[in-house]
mmCIF file of C-alpha atoms and ligand atoms in Angstrom:
data_model
loop_
_atom_site.group_PDB
_atom_site.id
_atom_site.type_symbol
_atom_site.label_atom_id
_atom_site.label_comp_id
_atom_site.label_asym_id
_atom_site.label_seq_id
_atom_site.Cartn_x
_atom_site.Cartn_y
_atom_site.Cartn_z
ATOM 1 C CA MET A 1 0.499 14.007 4.822
ATOM 2 C CA LEU A 2 1.208 16.776 7.339
ATOM 3 C CA GLY A 3 -1.467 19.006 5.778
ATOM 4 C CA ALA A 4 -3.998 16.179 5.959
ATOM 5 C CA ILE A 5 -3.200 15.481 9.622
ATOM 6 C CA ASP A 6 -3.464 19.189 10.395
ATOM 7 C CA ARG A 7 -6.836 19.572 8.649
ATOM 8 C CA ILE A 8 -8.273 16.583 10.503
ATOM 9 C CA GLY A 9 -6.873 18.043 13.746
ATOM 10 C CA LEU A 10 -5.340 14.825 15.039
ATOM 11 C CA ASP A 11 -3.419 14.801 18.317
ATOM 12 C CA LYS A 12 0.200 14.057 17.397
ATOM 13 C CA ASN A 13 0.499 11.669 20.342
ATOM 14 C CA LYS A 14 -2.275 9.503 18.889
ATOM 15 C CA ILE A 15 -0.493 9.026 15.559
ATOM 16 C CA THR A 16 2.078 6.405 14.671
ATOM 17 C CA VAL A 17 3.993 6.667 11.404
ATOM 18 C CA VAL A 18 5.774 3.519 10.282
ATOM 19 C CA SER A 19 8.222 3.152 7.404
ATOM 20 C CA GLY A 20 10.390 0.412 5.968
ATOM 21 C CA ILE A 21 13.737 1.095 4.276
ATOM 22 C CA GLY A 22 14.256 3.235 1.178
ATOM 23 C CA CYS A 23 14.400 6.925 0.231
ATOM 24 C CA SER A 24 10.653 7.223 0.835
ATOM 25 C CA SER A 25 10.966 5.499 4.190
ATOM 26 C CA ARG A 26 13.305 8.202 5.507
ATOM 27 C CA ALA A 27 10.107 10.175 6.205
ATOM 28 C CA THR A 28 9.756 8.853 9.748
ATOM 29 C CA GLY A 29 13.014 10.599 10.666
ATOM 30 C CA TYR A 30 11.590 14.030 9.856
ATOM 31 C CA VAL A 31 8.264 14.063 11.687
ATOM 32 C CA ASP A 32 7.303 14.579 15.316
ATOM 33 C CA PHE A 33 4.870 11.703 15.878
ATOM 34 C CA ASN A 34 5.381 8.252 17.348
ATOM 35 C CA THR A 35 7.571 6.796 14.603
ATOM 36 C CA LEU A 36 8.992 3.429 13.675
ATOM 37 C CA HIS A 37 11.692 3.118 10.999
ATOM 38 C CA THR A 38 11.581 -0.634 10.517
ATOM 39 C CA THR A 39 13.201 -3.269 8.311
ATOM 40 C CA HIS A 40 12.968 -3.349 4.516
ATOM 41 C CA GLY A 41 9.576 -4.688 3.391
ATOM 42 C CA ARG A 42 8.145 -4.983 6.876
ATOM 43 C CA ALA A 43 6.544 -1.576 7.435
ATOM 44 C CA ILE A 44 2.997 -2.879 6.943
ATOM 45 C CA ALA A 45 3.650 -5.875 9.197
ATOM 46 C CA PHE A 46 4.848 -3.559 12.004
ATOM 47 C CA ALA A 47 1.939 -1.184 11.389
ATOM 48 C CA THR A 48 -0.517 -4.093 11.585
ATOM 49 C CA GLY A 49 0.929 -5.015 14.980
ATOM 50 C CA VAL A 50 0.722 -1.436 16.251
ATOM 51 C CA LYS A 51 -2.883 -0.962 15.107
ATOM 52 C CA PHE A 52 -3.943 -4.341 16.430
ATOM 53 C CA ALA A 53 -2.348 -3.668 19.829
ATOM 54 C CA ASN A 54 -3.917 -0.205 20.090
ATOM 55 C CA PRO A 55 -6.804 0.426 17.676
ATOM 56 C CA GLU A 56 -7.174 3.956 19.135
ATOM 57 C CA LEU A 57 -4.084 5.064 17.220
ATOM 58 C CA THR A 58 -4.106 6.517 13.728
ATOM 59 C CA VAL A 59 -1.503 4.416 11.956
ATOM 60 C CA LEU A 60 0.175 5.647 8.785
ATOM 61 C CA VAL A 61 2.735 3.832 6.673
ATOM 62 C CA VAL A 62 5.156 5.624 4.366
ATOM 63 C CA THR A 63 6.751 3.205 1.938
ATOM 64 C CA GLY A 64 8.166 2.732 -1.559
ATOM 65 C CA ASP A 65 7.167 0.559 -4.513
ATOM 66 C CA GLY A 66 10.016 -1.872 -3.771
ATOM 67 C CA ASP A 67 9.517 -1.864 -0.011
ATOM 68 C CA ALA A 68 5.761 -2.480 -0.206
ATOM 69 C CA THR A 69 5.317 -4.642 -3.285
ATOM 70 C CA ALA A 70 8.565 -6.595 -3.750
ATOM 71 C CA ILE A 71 9.988 -7.801 -0.427
ATOM 72 C CA GLY A 72 6.854 -6.580 1.370
ATOM 73 C CA GLY A 73 4.318 -7.763 -1.210
ATOM 74 C CA ASN A 74 2.604 -10.356 0.946
ATOM 75 C CA HIS A 75 2.202 -8.014 3.907
ATOM 76 C CA PHE A 76 0.673 -5.478 1.538
ATOM 77 C CA ILE A 77 -1.963 -7.779 0.031
ATOM 78 C CA HIS A 78 -2.909 -9.416 3.318
ATOM 79 C CA ALA A 79 -3.330 -6.108 5.163
ATOM 80 C CA ALA A 80 -5.637 -5.048 2.318
ATOM 81 C CA ARG A 81 -7.473 -8.386 2.508
ATOM 82 C CA ARG A 82 -8.040 -8.002 6.261
ATOM 83 C CA ASN A 83 -9.112 -4.417 5.696
ATOM 84 C CA ILE A 84 -7.224 -3.307 8.791
ATOM 85 C CA ASP A 85 -7.532 0.411 9.483
ATOM 86 C CA ILE A 86 -4.140 1.698 8.402
ATOM 87 C CA THR A 87 -3.322 4.283 5.751
ATOM 88 C CA VAL A 88 -0.497 3.428 3.399
ATOM 89 C CA ILE A 89 1.160 6.283 1.517
ATOM 90 C CA LEU A 90 3.221 4.630 -1.178
ATOM 91 C CA TYR A 91 5.757 6.578 -3.243
ATOM 92 C CA ASN A 92 5.967 4.907 -6.622
ATOM 93 C CA ASN A 93 9.119 6.042 -8.464
ATOM 94 C CA TRP A 94 9.303 2.860 -10.589
ATOM 95 C CA ILE A 95 12.690 1.853 -9.217
ATOM 96 C CA TYR A 96 14.745 0.927 -6.150
ATOM 97 C CA GLY A 97 15.970 4.449 -5.484
ATOM 98 C CA MET A 98 18.041 4.163 -2.328
ATOM 99 C CA THR A 99 20.219 1.288 -3.486
ATOM 100 C CA GLY A 100 21.084 2.853 -6.826
ATOM 101 C CA GLY A 101 18.369 2.007 -9.304
ATOM 102 C CA GLN A 102 17.708 -1.720 -9.501
ATOM 103 C CA VAL A 103 14.569 -2.908 -11.246
ATOM 104 C CA SER A 104 11.423 -2.909 -9.060
ATOM 105 C CA PRO A 105 8.017 -4.577 -9.533
ATOM 106 C CA THR A 106 6.695 -1.345 -11.055
ATOM 107 C CA THR A 107 9.522 -0.581 -13.491
ATOM 108 C CA PRO A 108 7.649 -0.280 -16.798
ATOM 109 C CA HIS A 109 8.284 -3.040 -19.339
ATOM 110 C CA GLY A 110 11.161 -2.029 -21.605
ATOM 111 C CA MET A 111 12.540 0.746 -19.390
ATOM 112 C CA ARG A 112 16.044 0.562 -17.981
ATOM 113 C CA ALA A 113 17.410 -0.095 -14.523
ATOM 114 C CA THR A 114 20.898 -1.065 -13.322
ATOM 115 C CA THR A 115 19.755 -4.699 -13.186
ATOM 116 C CA ALA A 116 17.926 -4.382 -16.512
ATOM 117 C CA PRO A 117 20.476 -2.455 -18.617
ATOM 118 C CA PHE A 118 18.906 -3.568 -21.908
ATOM 119 C CA GLY A 119 15.352 -2.814 -20.838
ATOM 120 C CA ASN A 120 13.101 -4.492 -18.274
ATOM 121 C CA PRO A 121 11.872 -7.799 -19.749
ATOM 122 C CA GLU A 122 9.230 -8.204 -17.000
ATOM 123 C CA GLY A 123 5.650 -7.004 -16.823
ATOM 124 C CA SER A 124 4.918 -4.528 -14.029
ATOM 125 C CA PHE A 125 2.477 -4.346 -11.151
ATOM 126 C CA ASP A 126 -0.416 -1.924 -11.100
ATOM 127 C CA ILE A 127 -0.204 -1.374 -7.327
ATOM 128 C CA SER A 128 -3.597 0.270 -6.900
ATOM 129 C CA ARG A 129 -5.385 -2.491 -8.789
ATOM 130 C CA LEU A 130 -3.551 -5.021 -6.658
ATOM 131 C CA ALA A 131 -4.879 -3.341 -3.485
ATOM 132 C CA ILE A 132 -8.409 -3.194 -4.906
ATOM 133 C CA ALA A 133 -8.338 -6.872 -5.854
ATOM 134 C CA ALA A 134 -7.060 -7.780 -2.380
ATOM 135 C CA GLY A 135 -9.923 -5.943 -0.632
ATOM 136 C CA ALA A 136 -8.822 -2.418 0.351
ATOM 137 C CA SER A 137 -11.707 -0.116 1.233
ATOM 138 C CA PHE A 138 -10.070 3.083 -0.082
ATOM 139 C CA VAL A 139 -7.653 3.377 -2.989
ATOM 140 C CA ALA A 140 -6.568 6.639 -4.574
ATOM 141 C CA ARG A 141 -3.742 7.490 -6.900
ATOM 142 C CA GLY A 142 -2.151 10.848 -7.447
ATOM 143 C CA SER A 143 1.076 12.476 -8.441
ATOM 144 C CA VAL A 144 3.465 14.943 -6.878
ATOM 145 C CA THR A 145 2.657 17.192 -9.835
ATOM 146 C CA SER A 146 -0.808 17.712 -8.223
ATOM 147 C CA PRO A 147 0.115 18.002 -4.532
ATOM 148 C CA VAL A 148 -3.185 19.497 -3.354
ATOM 149 C CA LYS A 149 -5.181 16.565 -4.717
ATOM 150 C CA LEU A 150 -2.668 14.148 -3.278
ATOM 151 C CA SER A 151 -3.072 15.717 0.155
ATOM 152 C CA GLN A 152 -6.883 15.499 -0.153
ATOM 153 C CA TYR A 153 -6.604 11.794 -0.984
ATOM 154 C CA ILE A 154 -4.405 11.276 2.070
ATOM 155 C CA GLU A 155 -6.982 13.076 4.224
ATOM 156 C CA LYS A 156 -9.790 10.860 2.887
ATOM 157 C CA GLY A 157 -7.622 7.790 3.386
ATOM 158 C CA ILE A 158 -6.942 8.676 7.037
ATOM 159 C CA ARG A 159 -10.646 9.356 7.644
ATOM 160 C CA LYS A 160 -11.606 5.996 6.129
ATOM 161 C CA LYS A 161 -12.162 3.185 8.618
ATOM 162 C CA GLY A 162 -10.328 0.390 6.838
ATOM 163 C CA PHE A 163 -7.246 -0.227 4.725
ATOM 164 C CA ALA A 164 -6.476 2.841 2.634
ATOM 165 C CA LEU A 165 -3.829 3.089 -0.060
ATOM 166 C CA ILE A 166 -2.671 6.355 -1.554
ATOM 167 C CA GLU A 167 -0.267 5.644 -4.392
ATOM 168 C CA ALA A 168 1.788 8.711 -5.254
ATOM 169 C CA PHE A 169 3.741 8.899 -8.509
ATOM 170 C CA THR A 170 7.010 10.654 -7.862
ATOM 171 C CA PRO A 171 10.186 11.058 -9.907
ATOM 172 C CA CYS A 172 13.627 9.673 -9.117
ATOM 173 C CA PRO A 173 15.763 11.733 -11.518
ATOM 174 C CA THR A 174 18.973 10.318 -10.047
ATOM 175 C CA ALA A 175 18.331 6.634 -10.671
ATOM 176 C CA PHE A 176 15.289 6.181 -12.925
ATOM 177 C CA GLY A 177 15.577 9.414 -14.903
ATOM 178 C CA ARG A 178 19.278 9.190 -15.595
ATOM 179 C CA GLN A 179 19.220 5.581 -16.753
ATOM 180 C CA ASN A 180 16.307 6.254 -19.039
ATOM 181 C CA LYS A 181 17.808 9.494 -20.403
ATOM 182 C CA MET A 182 14.831 11.525 -19.250
ATOM 183 C CA GLY A 183 16.645 14.847 -18.952
ATOM 184 C CA LYS A 184 16.587 17.202 -15.979
ATOM 185 C CA ALA A 185 14.487 16.814 -12.818
ATOM 186 C CA ILE A 186 11.802 19.094 -14.285
ATOM 187 C CA ASP A 187 11.611 16.893 -17.413
ATOM 188 C CA ASN A 188 10.984 13.905 -15.129
ATOM 189 C CA LEU A 189 8.025 15.752 -13.618
ATOM 190 C CA GLU A 190 6.726 16.571 -17.084
ATOM 191 C CA TRP A 191 7.060 12.904 -18.079
ATOM 192 C CA ILE A 192 4.729 12.050 -15.189
ATOM 193 C CA GLU A 193 2.338 14.931 -15.886
ATOM 194 C CA GLU A 194 1.994 14.012 -19.583
ATOM 195 C CA ARG A 195 0.998 10.493 -18.644
ATOM 196 C CA THR A 196 -1.516 11.121 -15.893
ATOM 197 C CA VAL A 197 -5.181 11.026 -16.808
ATOM 198 C CA ASP A 198 -8.066 11.419 -14.380
ATOM 199 C CA VAL A 199 -10.154 8.311 -13.795
ATOM 200 C CA LYS A 200 -13.323 10.030 -15.080
ATOM 201 C CA LYS A 201 -11.644 11.009 -18.365
ATOM 202 C CA ALA A 202 -10.049 7.568 -18.564
ATOM 203 C CA ALA A 203 -13.527 5.990 -18.647
ATOM 204 C CA ALA A 204 -14.016 7.400 -22.153
ATOM 205 C CA LEU A 205 -10.661 6.150 -23.493
ATOM 206 C CA SER A 206 -9.971 2.840 -25.232
ATOM 207 C CA PRO A 207 -7.492 0.296 -23.780
ATOM 208 C CA GLU A 208 -5.040 1.298 -26.562
ATOM 209 C CA GLU A 209 -5.308 4.992 -25.647
ATOM 210 C CA LEU A 210 -4.721 4.101 -21.992
ATOM 211 C CA GLU A 211 -1.717 1.896 -22.640
ATOM 212 C CA ASP A 212 1.023 4.247 -21.379
ATOM 213 C CA LYS A 213 -1.248 6.328 -19.148
ATOM 214 C CA LEU A 214 -1.243 6.623 -15.356
ATOM 215 C CA VAL A 215 -4.873 6.748 -14.219
ATOM 216 C CA THR A 216 -5.272 8.987 -11.169
ATOM 217 C CA GLY A 217 -8.136 9.851 -8.826
ATOM 218 C CA ILE A 218 -10.180 7.999 -6.228
ATOM 219 C CA LEU A 219 -10.395 4.474 -7.601
ATOM 220 C CA VAL A 220 -12.273 2.803 -4.728
ATOM 221 C CA ASP A 221 -14.128 4.184 -1.699
ATOM 222 C CA VAL A 222 -16.407 1.647 -0.021
ATOM 223 C CA GLU A 223 -17.680 0.883 3.467
ATOM 224 C CA LYS A 224 -16.841 -2.598 4.670
ATOM 225 C CA ALA A 225 -16.094 -4.429 7.906
ATOM 226 C CA GLU A 226 -12.794 -3.365 9.478
ATOM 227 C CA TYR A 227 -10.494 -5.930 11.054
ATOM 228 C CA THR A 228 -9.818 -4.563 14.576
ATOM 229 C CA GLU A 229 -13.547 -3.844 15.074
ATOM 230 C CA LEU A 230 -14.481 -7.338 13.893
ATOM 231 C CA TYR A 231 -11.871 -8.832 16.183
ATOM 232 C CA ASP A 232 -13.227 -6.884 19.186
ATOM 233 C CA LYS A 233 -16.706 -8.218 18.390
ATOM 234 C CA LEU A 234 -15.320 -11.730 18.167
ATOM 235 C CA VAL A 235 -13.720 -11.357 21.605
ATOM 236 C CA GLU A 236 -17.016 -10.008 22.960
ATOM 237 C CA ASN A 237 -18.926 -12.983 21.543
ATOM 238 C CA VAL A 238 -16.677 -15.643 23.008
ATOM 239 C CA ARG A 239 -15.813 -13.985 26.329
ATOM 240 C CA ASP A 240 -16.981 -15.961 29.379
ATOM 241 C CA LYS A 241 -18.286 -18.747 27.183
ATOM 242 C CA PRO A 242 -16.836 -22.227 27.730
ATOM 243 C CA VAL A 243 -14.325 -23.014 25.018
ATOM 244 C CA ASP A 244 -15.418 -25.996 22.936
ATOM 245 C CA LEU A 245 -12.374 -27.798 21.609
ATOM 246 C CA HIS A 246 -14.510 -30.209 19.648
ATOM 247 C CA VAL A 247 -13.766 -30.094 15.920
ATOM 248 C CA PRO A 248 -16.782 -31.724 14.266
ATOM 249 C CA GLU A 249 -15.545 -31.131 10.704
ATOM 250 C CA ARG A 250 -12.542 -33.341 11.359
ATOM 251 C CA GLU A 251 -14.717 -36.126 12.731
ATOM 252 C CA VAL A 252 -16.935 -35.977 9.662
ATOM 253 C CA VAL A 253 -13.888 -36.221 7.401
ATOM 254 C CA LEU A 254 -12.482 -39.168 9.357
ATOM 255 C CA ALA A 255 -15.891 -40.880 9.330
ATOM 256 C CA SER A 256 -16.195 -40.531 5.577
ATOM 257 C CA ILE A 257 -12.661 -41.883 5.118
ATOM 258 C CA ALA A 258 -13.642 -44.886 7.241
ATOM 259 C CA VAL A 259 -16.806 -45.471 5.174
ATOM 260 C CA ALA A 260 -14.797 -45.253 1.964
ATOM 261 C CA GLY A 261 -12.279 -47.708 3.381
ATOM 262 C CA GLY A 262 -9.467 -45.190 3.268
ATOM 263 C CA GLU A 263 -6.836 -44.497 5.823
ATOM 264 C CA GLU A 264 -6.139 -41.443 7.879
ATOM 265 C CA LEU A 265 -3.002 -39.767 6.603
HETATM 266 C C1 LIG B 1 16.305 -7.391 3.668
HETATM 267 C C2 LIG B 1 16.870 -6.247 2.866
HETATM 268 N N1 LIG B 1 17.066 -6.424 1.547
HETATM 269 C C3 LIG B 1 17.554 -5.416 0.803
HETATM 270 C C4 LIG B 1 17.890 -4.234 1.391
HETATM 271 C C5 LIG B 1 18.502 -3.151 0.565
HETATM 272 N N2 LIG B 1 17.573 -2.088 0.243
HETATM 273 C C6 LIG B 1 17.476 -0.970 0.982
HETATM 274 S S1 LIG B 1 16.407 0.137 0.342
HETATM 275 C C7 LIG B 1 16.078 -0.898 -0.958
HETATM 276 C C8 LIG B 1 15.150 -0.494 -2.077
HETATM 277 C C9 LIG B 1 14.225 0.605 -1.791
HETATM 278 O O1 LIG B 1 13.406 0.816 -2.888
HETATM 279 P P1 LIG B 1 11.952 1.391 -2.736
HETATM 280 O O2 LIG B 1 11.211 0.682 -1.684
HETATM 281 O O3 LIG B 1 11.304 1.417 -4.094
HETATM 282 O O4 LIG B 1 12.188 2.847 -2.163
HETATM 283 P P2 LIG B 1 12.893 4.162 -2.742
HETATM 284 O O5 LIG B 1 14.303 4.148 -2.223
HETATM 285 O O6 LIG B 1 12.799 4.114 -4.238
HETATM 286 O O7 LIG B 1 12.074 5.256 -2.138
HETATM 287 C C10 LIG B 1 16.779 -2.080 -0.862
HETATM 288 C C11 LIG B 1 16.718 -3.181 -1.847
HETATM 289 C C12 LIG B 1 17.683 -4.090 2.780
HETATM 290 N N3 LIG B 1 17.942 -2.947 3.409
HETATM 291 N N4 LIG B 1 17.177 -5.119 3.486
#
C-alpha cells in the first residue's frame, strides 16, 4: 500500500486510511496519514462517510475477512453497489485471527477453527465474486507470496474512480495454520502459493481442476458512474429549483385501490 501511494505521488495529508478491528486493522496505527481505527465491521461505513463528506480525499480501507464480510458484510456489498470511490484492501487469512481463530465466512469447508473443531460444516464466501456481483468497478486478488503484483493491484485500485477491492491472501500460522496442522510459517506460505492460479491460466481449467484453487489477478476493471460524482450532479440539478413534494405514484396507487374497491392500508 505504501509503495502504491508513493508511486502515485499522493500528498499524505489528502489520504485517509480507515480500519475496523482485527490483526489486519492494526495497520492504521503504523502509518502517517489521516487515520481512523474504528469499530469491528464498520470500517467501510466510516470510510463511506469520510469520502462522502470530502470527495477530494483518497480513502483507503484496511480490513480482514471477518471484519469486512461477517459483521461488516452489508456495508461491504452496499459500498460496492453504490460504487463509491474507496479502495478496500482486504487481508483474507480464512479465520478470525485477533480473537484466537474462530470460524470466519471464508474458512474453507471442512477446515478447522476453534468454533469448528471437527471441520467447518459451512460453505465459504468468495469475497471477490461477491464484490463483482454487488457492482464494484475494480476487483483484483493477489497473495502475499507475490508482493509486487499485490502492490500493483493496490496502485490500480487507488487510481480507479469507483469502488475497488484488492483481496490479499495472507497466512495466519498462529490460528489457522496451527489448528489445521499446516506446519511452520513458511509451509503456510507454500500452502497458499501451491493453490494460487492466475486468472488467465484458470480460464483453461475445468471446474473440477479449479476446486481447491485460489484464482488471482485482475478480475474486473470497468468504468462506471461513481457515487460522489453522481450525487454532486444530483445536487446541481435540483439546486435553486422549487421542491415538489407531490408524490404522483402514491396517488395512482390510491386511485387504483379505490377503483378496485380496496382500502388503503
Ligand atoms: C462488535 C464486536 N464484535 C466482536 C469483536 C471481537 N473481535 C475483534 S477482532 C475480531 C475478528 C477479526 O477477524 P478478521 O476481521 O478476520 O481479522 P484478522 O484478525 O484475522 O486480521 C473479533 C470477532 C469486537 N471487537 N467487536
